[in-house]
Short mmCIF file of C-alpha atoms (C1' of nucleotides) in Angstrom, two decimals:
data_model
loop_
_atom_site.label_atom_id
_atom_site.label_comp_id
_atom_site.label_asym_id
_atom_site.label_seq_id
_atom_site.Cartn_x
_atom_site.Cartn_y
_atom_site.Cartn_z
CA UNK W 291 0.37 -44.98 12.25
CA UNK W 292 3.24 -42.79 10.62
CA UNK W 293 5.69 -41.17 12.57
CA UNK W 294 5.87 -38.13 10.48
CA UNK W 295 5.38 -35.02 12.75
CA UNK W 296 2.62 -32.97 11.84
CA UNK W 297 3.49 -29.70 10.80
CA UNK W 298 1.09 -26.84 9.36
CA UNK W 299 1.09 -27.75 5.58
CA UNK W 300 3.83 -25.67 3.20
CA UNK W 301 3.13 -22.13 2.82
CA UNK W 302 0.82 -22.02 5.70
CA UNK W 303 1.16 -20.44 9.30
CA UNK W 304 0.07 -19.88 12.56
CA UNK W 305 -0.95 -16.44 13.92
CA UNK W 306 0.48 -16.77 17.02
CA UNK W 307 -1.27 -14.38 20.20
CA UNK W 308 1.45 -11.42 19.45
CA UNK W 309 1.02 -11.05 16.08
CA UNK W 310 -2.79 -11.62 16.07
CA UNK W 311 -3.19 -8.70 18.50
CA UNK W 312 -1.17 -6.92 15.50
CA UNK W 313 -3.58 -8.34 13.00
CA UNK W 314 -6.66 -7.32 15.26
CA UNK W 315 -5.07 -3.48 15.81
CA UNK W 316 -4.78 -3.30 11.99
CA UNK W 317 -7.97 -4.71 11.15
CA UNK W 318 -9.57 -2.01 13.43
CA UNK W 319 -7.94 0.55 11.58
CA UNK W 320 -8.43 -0.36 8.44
CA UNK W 321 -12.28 -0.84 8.98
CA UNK W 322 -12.21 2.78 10.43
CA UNK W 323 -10.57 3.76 7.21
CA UNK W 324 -12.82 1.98 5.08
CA UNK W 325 -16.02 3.40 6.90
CA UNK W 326 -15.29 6.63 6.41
CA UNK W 327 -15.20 6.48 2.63
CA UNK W 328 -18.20 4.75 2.64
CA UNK W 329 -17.63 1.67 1.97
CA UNK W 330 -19.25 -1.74 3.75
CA UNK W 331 -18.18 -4.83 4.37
CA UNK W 332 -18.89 -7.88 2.84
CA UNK W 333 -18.17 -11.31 2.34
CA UNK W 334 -18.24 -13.88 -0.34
CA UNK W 335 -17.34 -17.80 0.35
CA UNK W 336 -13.49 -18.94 0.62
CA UNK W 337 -14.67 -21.33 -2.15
CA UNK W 338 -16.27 -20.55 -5.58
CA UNK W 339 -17.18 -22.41 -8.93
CA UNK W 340 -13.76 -23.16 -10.47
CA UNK W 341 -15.12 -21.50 -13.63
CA UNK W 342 -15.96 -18.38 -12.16
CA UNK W 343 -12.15 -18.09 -11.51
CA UNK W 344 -11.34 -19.00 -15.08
CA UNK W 345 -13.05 -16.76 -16.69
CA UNK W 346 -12.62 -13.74 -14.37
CA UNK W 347 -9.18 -13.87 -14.18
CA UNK W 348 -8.60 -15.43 -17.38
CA UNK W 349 -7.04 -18.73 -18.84
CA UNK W 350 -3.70 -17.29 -20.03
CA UNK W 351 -2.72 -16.16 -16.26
CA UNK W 352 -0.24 -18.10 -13.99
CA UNK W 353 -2.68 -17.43 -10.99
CA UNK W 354 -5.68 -19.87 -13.02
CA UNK W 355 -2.93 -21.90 -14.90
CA UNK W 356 -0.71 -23.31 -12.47
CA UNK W 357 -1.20 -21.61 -9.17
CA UNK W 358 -4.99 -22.46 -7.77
CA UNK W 359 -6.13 -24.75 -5.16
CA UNK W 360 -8.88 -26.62 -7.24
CA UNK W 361 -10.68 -30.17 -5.73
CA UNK W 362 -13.94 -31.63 -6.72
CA UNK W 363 -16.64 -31.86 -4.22
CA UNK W 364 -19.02 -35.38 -3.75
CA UNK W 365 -21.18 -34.09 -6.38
CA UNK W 366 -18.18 -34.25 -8.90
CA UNK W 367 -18.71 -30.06 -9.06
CA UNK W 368 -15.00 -28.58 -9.56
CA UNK W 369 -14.56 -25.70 -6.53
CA UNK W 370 -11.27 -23.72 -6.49
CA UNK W 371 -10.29 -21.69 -3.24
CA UNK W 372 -10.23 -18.23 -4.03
CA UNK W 373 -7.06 -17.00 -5.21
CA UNK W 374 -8.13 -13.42 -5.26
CA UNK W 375 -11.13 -10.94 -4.24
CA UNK W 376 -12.65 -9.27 -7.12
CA UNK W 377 -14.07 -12.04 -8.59
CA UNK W 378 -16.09 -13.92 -5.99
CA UNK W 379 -17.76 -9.89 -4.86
CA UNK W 380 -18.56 -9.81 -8.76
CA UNK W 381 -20.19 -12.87 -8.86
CA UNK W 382 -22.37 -12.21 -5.78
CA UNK W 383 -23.46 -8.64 -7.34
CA UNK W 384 -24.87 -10.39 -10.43
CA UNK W 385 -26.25 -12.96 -7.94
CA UNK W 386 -27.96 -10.25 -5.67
CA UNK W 387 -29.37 -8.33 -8.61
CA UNK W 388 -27.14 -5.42 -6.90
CA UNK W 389 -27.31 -3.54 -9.77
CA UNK W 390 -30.92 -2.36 -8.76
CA UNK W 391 -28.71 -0.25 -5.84
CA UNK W 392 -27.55 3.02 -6.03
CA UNK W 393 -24.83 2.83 -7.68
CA UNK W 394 -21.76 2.67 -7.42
CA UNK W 395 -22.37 -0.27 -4.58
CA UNK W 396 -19.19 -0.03 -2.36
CA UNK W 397 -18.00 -2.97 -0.56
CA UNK W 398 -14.98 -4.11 1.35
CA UNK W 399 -13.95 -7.02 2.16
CA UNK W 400 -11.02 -8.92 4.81
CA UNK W 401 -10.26 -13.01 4.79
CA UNK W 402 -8.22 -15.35 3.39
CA UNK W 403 -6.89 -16.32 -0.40
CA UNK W 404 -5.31 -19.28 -1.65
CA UNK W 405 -2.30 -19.36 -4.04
CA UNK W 406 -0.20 -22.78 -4.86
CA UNK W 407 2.86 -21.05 -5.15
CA UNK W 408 6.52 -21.38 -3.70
CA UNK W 409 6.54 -19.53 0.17
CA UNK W 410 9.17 -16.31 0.50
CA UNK W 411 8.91 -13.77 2.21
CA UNK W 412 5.69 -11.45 2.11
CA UNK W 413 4.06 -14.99 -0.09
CA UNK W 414 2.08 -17.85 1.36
CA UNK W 415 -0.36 -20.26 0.07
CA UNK W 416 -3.07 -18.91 2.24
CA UNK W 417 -2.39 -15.30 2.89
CA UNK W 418 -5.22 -12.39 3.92
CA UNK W 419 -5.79 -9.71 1.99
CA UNK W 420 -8.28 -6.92 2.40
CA UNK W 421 -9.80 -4.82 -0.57
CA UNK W 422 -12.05 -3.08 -1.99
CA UNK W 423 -14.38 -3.24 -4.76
CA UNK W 424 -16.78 0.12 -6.10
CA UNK W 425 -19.01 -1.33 -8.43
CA UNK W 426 -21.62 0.68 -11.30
CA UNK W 427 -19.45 3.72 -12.48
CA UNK W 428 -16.98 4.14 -14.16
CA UNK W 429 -16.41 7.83 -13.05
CA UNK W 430 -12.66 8.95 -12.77
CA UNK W 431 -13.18 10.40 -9.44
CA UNK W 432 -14.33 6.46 -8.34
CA UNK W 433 -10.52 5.58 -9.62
CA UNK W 434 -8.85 8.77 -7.48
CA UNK W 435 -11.01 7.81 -4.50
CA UNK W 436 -10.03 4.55 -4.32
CA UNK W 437 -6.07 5.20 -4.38
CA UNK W 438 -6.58 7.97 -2.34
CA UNK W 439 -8.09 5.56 0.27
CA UNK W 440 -5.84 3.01 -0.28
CA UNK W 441 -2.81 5.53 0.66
CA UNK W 442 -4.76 6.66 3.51
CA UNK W 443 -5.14 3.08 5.08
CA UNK W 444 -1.51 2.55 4.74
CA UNK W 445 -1.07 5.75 6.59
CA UNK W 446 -3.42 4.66 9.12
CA UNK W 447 -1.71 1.43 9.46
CA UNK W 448 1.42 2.98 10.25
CA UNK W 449 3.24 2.62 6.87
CA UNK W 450 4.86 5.63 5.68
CA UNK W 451 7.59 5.20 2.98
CA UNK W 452 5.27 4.48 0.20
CA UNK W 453 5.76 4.97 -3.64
CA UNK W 454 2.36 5.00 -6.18
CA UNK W 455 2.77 3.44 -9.63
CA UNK W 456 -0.01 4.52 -11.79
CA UNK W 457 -0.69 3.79 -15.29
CA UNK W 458 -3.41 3.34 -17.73
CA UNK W 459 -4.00 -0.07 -19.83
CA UNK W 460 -6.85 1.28 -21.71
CA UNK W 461 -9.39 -0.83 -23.30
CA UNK W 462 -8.95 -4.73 -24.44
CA UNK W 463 -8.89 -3.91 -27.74
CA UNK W 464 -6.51 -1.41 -27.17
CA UNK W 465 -4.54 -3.50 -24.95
CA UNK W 466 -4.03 -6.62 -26.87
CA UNK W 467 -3.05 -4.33 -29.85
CA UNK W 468 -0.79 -3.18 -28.41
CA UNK W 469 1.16 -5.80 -26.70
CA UNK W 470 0.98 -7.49 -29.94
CA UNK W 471 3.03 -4.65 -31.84
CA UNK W 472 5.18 -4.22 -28.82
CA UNK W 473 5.78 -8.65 -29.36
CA UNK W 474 7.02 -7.36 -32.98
CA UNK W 475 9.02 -4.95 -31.96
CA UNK W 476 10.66 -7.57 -29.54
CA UNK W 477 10.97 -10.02 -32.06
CA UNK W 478 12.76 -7.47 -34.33
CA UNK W 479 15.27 -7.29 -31.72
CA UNK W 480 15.28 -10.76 -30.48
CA UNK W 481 19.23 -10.74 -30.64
CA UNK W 482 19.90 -7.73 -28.48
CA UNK W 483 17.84 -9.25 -25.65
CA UNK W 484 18.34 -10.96 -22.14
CA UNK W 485 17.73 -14.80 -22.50
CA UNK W 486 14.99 -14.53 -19.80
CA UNK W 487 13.17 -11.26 -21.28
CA UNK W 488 13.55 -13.42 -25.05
CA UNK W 489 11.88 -16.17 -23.27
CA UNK W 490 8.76 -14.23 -22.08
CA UNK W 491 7.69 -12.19 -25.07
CA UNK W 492 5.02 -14.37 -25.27
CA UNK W 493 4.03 -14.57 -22.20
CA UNK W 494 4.51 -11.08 -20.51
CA UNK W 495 6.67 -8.32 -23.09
CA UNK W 496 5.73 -6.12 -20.59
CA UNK W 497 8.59 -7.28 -18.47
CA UNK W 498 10.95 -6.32 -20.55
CA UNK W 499 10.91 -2.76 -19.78
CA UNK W 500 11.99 -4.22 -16.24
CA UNK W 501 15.17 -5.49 -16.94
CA UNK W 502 18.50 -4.72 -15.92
CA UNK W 503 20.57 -6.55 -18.82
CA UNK W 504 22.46 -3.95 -20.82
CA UNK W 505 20.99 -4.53 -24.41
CA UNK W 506 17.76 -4.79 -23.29
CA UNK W 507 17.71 -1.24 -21.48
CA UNK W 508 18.76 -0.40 -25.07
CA UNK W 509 16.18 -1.99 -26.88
CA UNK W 510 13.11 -0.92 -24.43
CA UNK W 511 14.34 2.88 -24.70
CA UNK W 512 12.89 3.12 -28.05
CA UNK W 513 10.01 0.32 -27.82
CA UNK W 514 6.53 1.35 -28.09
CA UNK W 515 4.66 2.64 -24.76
CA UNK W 516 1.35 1.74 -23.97
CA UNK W 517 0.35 4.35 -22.65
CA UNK W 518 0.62 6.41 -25.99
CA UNK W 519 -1.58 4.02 -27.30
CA UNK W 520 -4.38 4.82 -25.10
CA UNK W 521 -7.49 5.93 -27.55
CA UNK W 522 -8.64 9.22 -26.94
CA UNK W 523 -12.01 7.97 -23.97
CA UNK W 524 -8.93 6.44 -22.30
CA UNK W 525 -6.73 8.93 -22.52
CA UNK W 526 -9.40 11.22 -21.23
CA UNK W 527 -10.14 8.77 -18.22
CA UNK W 528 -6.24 8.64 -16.99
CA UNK W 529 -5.72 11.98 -17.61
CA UNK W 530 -8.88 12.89 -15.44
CA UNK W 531 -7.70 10.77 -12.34
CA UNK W 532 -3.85 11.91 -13.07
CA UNK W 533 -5.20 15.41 -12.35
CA UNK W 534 -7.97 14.25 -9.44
CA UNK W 535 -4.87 13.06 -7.68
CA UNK W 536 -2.51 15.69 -8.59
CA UNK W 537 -5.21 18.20 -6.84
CA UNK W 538 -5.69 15.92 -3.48
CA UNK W 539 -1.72 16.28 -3.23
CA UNK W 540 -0.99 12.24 -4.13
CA UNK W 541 2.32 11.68 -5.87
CA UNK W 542 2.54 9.32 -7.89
CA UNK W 543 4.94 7.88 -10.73
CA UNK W 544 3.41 7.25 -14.28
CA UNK W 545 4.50 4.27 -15.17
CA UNK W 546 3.75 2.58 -18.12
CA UNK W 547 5.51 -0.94 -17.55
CA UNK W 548 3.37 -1.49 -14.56
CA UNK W 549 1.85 -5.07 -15.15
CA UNK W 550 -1.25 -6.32 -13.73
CA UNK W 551 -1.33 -10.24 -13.95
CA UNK W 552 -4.84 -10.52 -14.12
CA UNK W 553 -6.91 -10.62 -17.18
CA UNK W 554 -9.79 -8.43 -16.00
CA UNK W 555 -7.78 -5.12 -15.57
CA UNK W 556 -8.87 -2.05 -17.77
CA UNK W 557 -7.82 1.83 -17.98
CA UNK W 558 -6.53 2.94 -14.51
CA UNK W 559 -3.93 0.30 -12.87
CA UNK W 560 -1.68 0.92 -9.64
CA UNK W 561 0.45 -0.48 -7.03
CA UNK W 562 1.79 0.52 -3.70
CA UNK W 563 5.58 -0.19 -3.01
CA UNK W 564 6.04 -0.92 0.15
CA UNK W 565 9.31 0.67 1.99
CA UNK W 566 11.25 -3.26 1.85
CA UNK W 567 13.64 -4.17 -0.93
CA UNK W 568 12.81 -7.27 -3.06
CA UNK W 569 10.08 -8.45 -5.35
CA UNK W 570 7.50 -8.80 -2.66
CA UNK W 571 7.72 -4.91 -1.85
CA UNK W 572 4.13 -4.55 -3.60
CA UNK W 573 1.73 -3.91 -0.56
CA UNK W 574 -1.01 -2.95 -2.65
CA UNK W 575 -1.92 -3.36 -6.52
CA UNK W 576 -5.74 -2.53 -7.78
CA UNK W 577 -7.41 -0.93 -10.99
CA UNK W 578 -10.59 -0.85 -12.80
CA UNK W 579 -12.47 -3.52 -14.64
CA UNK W 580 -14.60 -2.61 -16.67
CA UNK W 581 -15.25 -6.10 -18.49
CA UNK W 582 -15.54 -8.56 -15.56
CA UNK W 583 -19.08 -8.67 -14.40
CA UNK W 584 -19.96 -9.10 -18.21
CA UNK W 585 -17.41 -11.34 -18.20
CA UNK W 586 -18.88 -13.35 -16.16
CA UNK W 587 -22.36 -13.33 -17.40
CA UNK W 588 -24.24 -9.77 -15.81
CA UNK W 589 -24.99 -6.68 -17.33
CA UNK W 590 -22.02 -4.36 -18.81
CA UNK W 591 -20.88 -3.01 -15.24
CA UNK W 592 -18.05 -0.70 -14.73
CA UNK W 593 -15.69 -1.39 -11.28
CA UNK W 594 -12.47 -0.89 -9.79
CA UNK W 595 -11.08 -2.07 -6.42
CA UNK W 596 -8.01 -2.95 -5.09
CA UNK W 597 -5.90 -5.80 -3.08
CA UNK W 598 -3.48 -5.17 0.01
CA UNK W 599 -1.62 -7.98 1.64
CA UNK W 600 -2.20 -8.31 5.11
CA UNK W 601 1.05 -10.12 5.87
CA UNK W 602 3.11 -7.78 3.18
CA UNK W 603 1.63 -4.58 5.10
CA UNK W 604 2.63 -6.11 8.73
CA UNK W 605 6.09 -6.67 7.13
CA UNK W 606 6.28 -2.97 6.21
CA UNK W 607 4.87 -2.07 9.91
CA UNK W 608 7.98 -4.02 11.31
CA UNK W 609 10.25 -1.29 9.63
CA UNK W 610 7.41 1.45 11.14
CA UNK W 611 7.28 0.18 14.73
CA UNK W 612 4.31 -0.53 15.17
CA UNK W 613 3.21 -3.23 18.18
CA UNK W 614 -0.16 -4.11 19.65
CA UNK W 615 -0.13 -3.02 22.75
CA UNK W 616 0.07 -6.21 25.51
CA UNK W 617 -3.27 -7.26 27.09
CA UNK W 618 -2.79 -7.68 30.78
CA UNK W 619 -5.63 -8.67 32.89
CA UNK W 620 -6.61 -5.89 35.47
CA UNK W 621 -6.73 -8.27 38.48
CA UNK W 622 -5.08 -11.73 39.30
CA UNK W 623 -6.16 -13.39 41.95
CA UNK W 624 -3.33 -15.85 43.75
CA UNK W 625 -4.74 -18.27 46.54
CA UNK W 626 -2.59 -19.63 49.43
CA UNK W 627 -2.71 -23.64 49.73
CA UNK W 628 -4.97 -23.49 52.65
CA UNK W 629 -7.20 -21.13 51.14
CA UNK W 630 -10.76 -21.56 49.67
CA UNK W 631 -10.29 -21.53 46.23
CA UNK W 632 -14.13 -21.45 45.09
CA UNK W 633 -13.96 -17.56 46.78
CA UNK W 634 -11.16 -16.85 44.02
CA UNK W 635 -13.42 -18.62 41.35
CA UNK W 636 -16.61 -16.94 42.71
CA UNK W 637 -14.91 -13.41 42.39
CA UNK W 638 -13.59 -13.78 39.04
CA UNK W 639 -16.98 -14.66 37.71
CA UNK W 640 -18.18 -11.46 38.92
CA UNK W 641 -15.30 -9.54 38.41
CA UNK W 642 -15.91 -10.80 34.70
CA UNK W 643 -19.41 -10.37 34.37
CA UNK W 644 -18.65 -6.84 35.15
CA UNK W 645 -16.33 -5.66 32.38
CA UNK W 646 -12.75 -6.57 34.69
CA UNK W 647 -10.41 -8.51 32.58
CA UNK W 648 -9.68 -11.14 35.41
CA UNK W 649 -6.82 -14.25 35.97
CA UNK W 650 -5.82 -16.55 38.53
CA UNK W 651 -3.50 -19.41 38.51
CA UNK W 652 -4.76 -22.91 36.99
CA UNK W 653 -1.60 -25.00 37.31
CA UNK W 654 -1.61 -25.85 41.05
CA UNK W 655 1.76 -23.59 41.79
CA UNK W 656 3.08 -22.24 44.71
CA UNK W 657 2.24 -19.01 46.33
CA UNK W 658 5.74 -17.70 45.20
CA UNK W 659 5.06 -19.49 41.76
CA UNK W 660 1.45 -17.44 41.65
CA UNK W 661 3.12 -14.49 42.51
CA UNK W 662 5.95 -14.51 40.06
CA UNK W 663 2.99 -15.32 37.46
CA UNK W 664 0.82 -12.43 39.01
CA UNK W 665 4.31 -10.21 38.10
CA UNK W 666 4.82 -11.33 34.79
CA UNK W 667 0.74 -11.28 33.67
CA UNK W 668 1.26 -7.08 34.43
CA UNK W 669 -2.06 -7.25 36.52
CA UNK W 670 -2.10 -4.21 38.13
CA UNK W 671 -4.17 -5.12 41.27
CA UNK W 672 -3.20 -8.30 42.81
CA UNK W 673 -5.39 -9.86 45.43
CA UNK W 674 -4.35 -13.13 47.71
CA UNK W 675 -6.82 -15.11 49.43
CA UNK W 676 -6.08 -16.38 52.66
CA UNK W 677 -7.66 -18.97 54.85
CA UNK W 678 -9.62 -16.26 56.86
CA UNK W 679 -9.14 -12.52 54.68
CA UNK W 680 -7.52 -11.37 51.43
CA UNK W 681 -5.02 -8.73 50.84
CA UNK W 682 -5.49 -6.22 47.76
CA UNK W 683 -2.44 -5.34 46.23
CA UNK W 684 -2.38 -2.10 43.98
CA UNK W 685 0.34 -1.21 41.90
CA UNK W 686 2.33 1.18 43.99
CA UNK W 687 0.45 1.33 47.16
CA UNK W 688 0.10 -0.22 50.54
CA UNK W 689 -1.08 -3.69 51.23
CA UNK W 690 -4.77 -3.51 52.09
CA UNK W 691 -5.84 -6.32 54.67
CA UNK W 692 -9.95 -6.74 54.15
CA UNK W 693 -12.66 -9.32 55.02
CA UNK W 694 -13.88 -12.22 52.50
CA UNK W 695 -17.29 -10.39 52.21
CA UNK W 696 -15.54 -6.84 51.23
CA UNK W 697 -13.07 -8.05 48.04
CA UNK W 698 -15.39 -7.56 45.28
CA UNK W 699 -16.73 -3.85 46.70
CA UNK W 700 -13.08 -2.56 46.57
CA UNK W 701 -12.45 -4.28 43.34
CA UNK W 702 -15.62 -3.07 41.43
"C1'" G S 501 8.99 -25.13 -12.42
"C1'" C S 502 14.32 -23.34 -11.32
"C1'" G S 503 18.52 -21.82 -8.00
"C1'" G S 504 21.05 -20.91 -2.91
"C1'" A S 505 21.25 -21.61 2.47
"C1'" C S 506 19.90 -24.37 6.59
"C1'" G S 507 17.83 -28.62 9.64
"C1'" U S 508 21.13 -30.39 17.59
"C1'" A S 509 16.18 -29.44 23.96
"C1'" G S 510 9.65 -25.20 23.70
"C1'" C S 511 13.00 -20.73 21.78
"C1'" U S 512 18.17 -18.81 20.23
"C1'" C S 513 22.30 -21.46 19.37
"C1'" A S 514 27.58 -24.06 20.68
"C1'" G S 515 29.69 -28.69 19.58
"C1'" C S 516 37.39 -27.66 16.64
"C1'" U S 517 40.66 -31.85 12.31
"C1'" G S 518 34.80 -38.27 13.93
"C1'" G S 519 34.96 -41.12 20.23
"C1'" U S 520 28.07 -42.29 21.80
"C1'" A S 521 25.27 -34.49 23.82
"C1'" G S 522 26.04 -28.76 26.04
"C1'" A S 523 24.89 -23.25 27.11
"C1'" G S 524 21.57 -19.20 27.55
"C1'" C S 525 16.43 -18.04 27.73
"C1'" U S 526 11.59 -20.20 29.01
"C1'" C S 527 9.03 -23.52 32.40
"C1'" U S 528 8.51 -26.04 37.65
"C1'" C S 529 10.38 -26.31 42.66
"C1'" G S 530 13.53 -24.52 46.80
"C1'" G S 531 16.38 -20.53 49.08
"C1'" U S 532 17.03 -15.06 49.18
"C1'" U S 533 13.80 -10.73 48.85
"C1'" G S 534 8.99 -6.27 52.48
"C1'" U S 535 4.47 -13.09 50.37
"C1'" G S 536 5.79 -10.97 42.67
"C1'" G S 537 9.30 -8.82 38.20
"C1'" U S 538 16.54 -9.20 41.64
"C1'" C S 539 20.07 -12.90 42.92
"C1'" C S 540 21.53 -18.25 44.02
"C1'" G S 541 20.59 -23.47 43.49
"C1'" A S 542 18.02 -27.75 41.68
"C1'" G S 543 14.76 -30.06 38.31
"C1'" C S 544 11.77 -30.98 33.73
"C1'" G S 545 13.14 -31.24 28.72
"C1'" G S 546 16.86 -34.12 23.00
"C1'" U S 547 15.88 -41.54 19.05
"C1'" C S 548 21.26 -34.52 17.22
"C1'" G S 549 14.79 -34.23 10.62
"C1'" C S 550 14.59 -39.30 8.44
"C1'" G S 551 17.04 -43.53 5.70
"C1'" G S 552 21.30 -45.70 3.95
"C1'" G S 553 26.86 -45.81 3.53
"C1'" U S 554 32.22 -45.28 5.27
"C1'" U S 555 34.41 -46.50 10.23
"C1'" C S 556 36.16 -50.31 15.89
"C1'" G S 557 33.07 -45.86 16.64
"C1'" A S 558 29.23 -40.28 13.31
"C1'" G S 559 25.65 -34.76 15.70
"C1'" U S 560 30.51 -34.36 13.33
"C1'" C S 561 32.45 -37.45 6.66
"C1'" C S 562 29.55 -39.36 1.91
"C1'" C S 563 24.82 -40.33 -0.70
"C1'" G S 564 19.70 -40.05 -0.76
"C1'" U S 565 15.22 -38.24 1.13
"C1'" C S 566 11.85 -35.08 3.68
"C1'" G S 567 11.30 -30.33 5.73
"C1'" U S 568 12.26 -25.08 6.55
"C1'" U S 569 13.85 -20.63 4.55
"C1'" C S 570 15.67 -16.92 0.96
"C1'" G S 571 15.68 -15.70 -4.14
"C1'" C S 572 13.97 -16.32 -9.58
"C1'" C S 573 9.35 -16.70 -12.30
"C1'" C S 574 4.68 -14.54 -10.93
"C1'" C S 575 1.96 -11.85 -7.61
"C1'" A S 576 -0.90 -9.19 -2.62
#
RNA sequence: GCGGACGUAGCUCAGCUGGUAGAGCUCUCGGUUGUGGUCCGAGCGGUCGCGGGUUCGAGUCCCGUCGUUCGCCCCA
């Protein structure tokens, strides 16, 4: 036996009652929300085939690299927790044969993902995320729709200062050849870069139109943009939801540095900034993928979907105010020592049964002690049982003396 | 993987230049109150994260370690 106290495991937390009425309020919206677009939920397993994650969300990325939750079950089959959505509701459409549906088949989903990465604020190892995912067409309006709804649930939710990055990353093709010239160009100017940004051409040149360092800013102002590489389908496709969203009265910022860091992403990419400072300001980030369910061994399927962080969206809300309201029963019932207790016990069953959120005391305290709990639970009818008749109490009005047999009348 | 900050009662924290622990809140009880949310009093509650070292003596200094947290990378 260790004495090491047991404490939830790094990264992890507890939802305590406050902030899961929070959670509850927002889930409620957001399923309202998500109705009304027409989308329905669904749910895939917290744990996949390790390979459908590889190949989804590609080798290269940090997420499958160096950042997933991976064991092997008793069978010696390698399982990964899901570090992300899109995947695991791609896999099941192949699965279900769901592209015999209409399409496109829009789901949404709400539940737990699984990152190994360092904790800070708005990041945990197991966070909750909910999304959606419209699979079968790849029409613009599907893209427009989706951010549309996205910035709708955020207003729902009670978060208001939001900024829209949009851009386009066109096709593969397109994409790799371009991040490959914009590596040359990089390389060209190797000496006029930031140590960090000359460390990551490599792995992410995209960055560098992020930095702050001087030279950089210098070098970037001229370096190719990938969005004027976009071949002229693509071009067409951003364009089209640029002006879908322009006419529903979205602003948005084009920006063509915004990075996706999963492999899957094609043409339309965004992310919501939430209204906090600091890395973890993205609430939201989603886009099409038009590869994946190929990808990962259906037919050629179109989709796009998106991601928002539950516990990055609640960290926005504390900026907007808003609170779960308290949940106070509607009647506590206090007993005096000499009292029967099984009448208290009796009444609350019924009182239950009957739709009354109902509470007595269970820690043997004093009448005072049952009282001050009675206060502090914001019941607004309090009744005490005494040996031989009970008194209803009702917020604001006179004591009301009445016989054993008569309680639950009044009350119901 | 890399930096910074911090680890004293359930919670928020105080403990100055080292002398073997305090406050407020919470909780329980008693008194007061028109049998409850006021006020007063009492009580419960801590191996000062852990392990070494210095010292007559360490919560207080040094080293290590574990943990938490913020940031970088990356992402939701």
């Amino acid at each position: 036996m260790s004495d090491r106290k047991l404490q939830a495991p790094r990264g992890t937390f507890d939802v305590l009652p406050e902030d899961g009425q929070r959670r509850r309020e927002l889930y409620r919206r957001a399923g309202s929300v998500l109705g009304r677009y027409g989308y329905r939920p669904f749910e895939t397993p917290v744990f996949e085939d390790t390979e459908l994650f590889a190949r989804g969300v590609g080798e290269s990325t940090d997420i499958v690299r160096k950042e997933m939750f991976t064991f092997e079950d008793r069978g010696g089959r390698s399982l990964t927790l899901r570090p992300e959505g899109t995947a695991g509701v791609a896999r099941a459409y192949v699965e279900h044969g769901m592209h015999k549906l209409p399409q496109p088949v829009k789901l949404w989903y709400w539940g737990p993902f699984f990152r190994h990465e360092r904790a800070q604020a708005g990041r945990y190892r197991q966070f909750a995320q909910v999304g959606v995912e419209a699979l079968g067409s790849d029409d613009p309006s599907l893209d427009a729709e989706a951010v549309l709804l996205l910035a709708e649930l955020l207003e729902a939710a009670g978060v208001h200062e939001i900024r829209l990055r949009l851009s386009s990353l066109g096709s593969p093709d397109a994409r790799a050849a371009y991040l490959d010239g914009l590596r040359r160009y990089l390389r060209d100017h190797e000496g006029e870069l930031s140590d960090d940004v000359r460390g990551r051409i490599d792995a992410n040149p995209l960055r560098a139109f992020d930095a702050d360092h001087e030279g950089t800013r210098a070098v970037m102002a001229n370096a190719p943009r990938l969005l004027d590489s976009l071949t002229g389908d693509d071009a067409e496709h951003f364009a089209e939801v640029c002006a879908l969203l322009n006419d529903a009265g979205v602003s948005y910022d084009v920006d063509a540095t915004l990075v996706r860091g999963l492999d899957y992403y094609t043409r339309t990419t965004w992310e919501f900034i939430g209204p906090l400072d600091g890395a973890n300001s993205t609430i939201s980030g989603g886009g099409r993928y038009d590869g994946l369910i190929e990808e990962i061994g259906g037919p050629p399927t179109p989709g796009v979907g998106f991601g928002a962080g539950i516990e990055r969206l609640l960290l926005a809300l504390e900026d907007a105010g808003v609170t779960a309201e308290p949940s106070a029963p509607d009647v506590f019932i206090a007993v005096e020592p000499d009292a029967p207790r099984e009448l208290a016990l009796g009444w609350l069953k019924e009182l239950r049964a009957a739709g009354v959120a109902a509470d007595t005391d269970y820690a043997g305290r004093s009448l005072k002690g049952q009282l001050t709990q009675a206060g502090r639970s914001g019941a607004h009818t309090i009744v005490i049982v005494r040996s031989s008749e009970a008194v209803v109490r009702r917020q604001g009005a006179q004591d009301e003396p009445l016989a054993h047999a008569d309680v639950l009348g009044t009350l119901l």
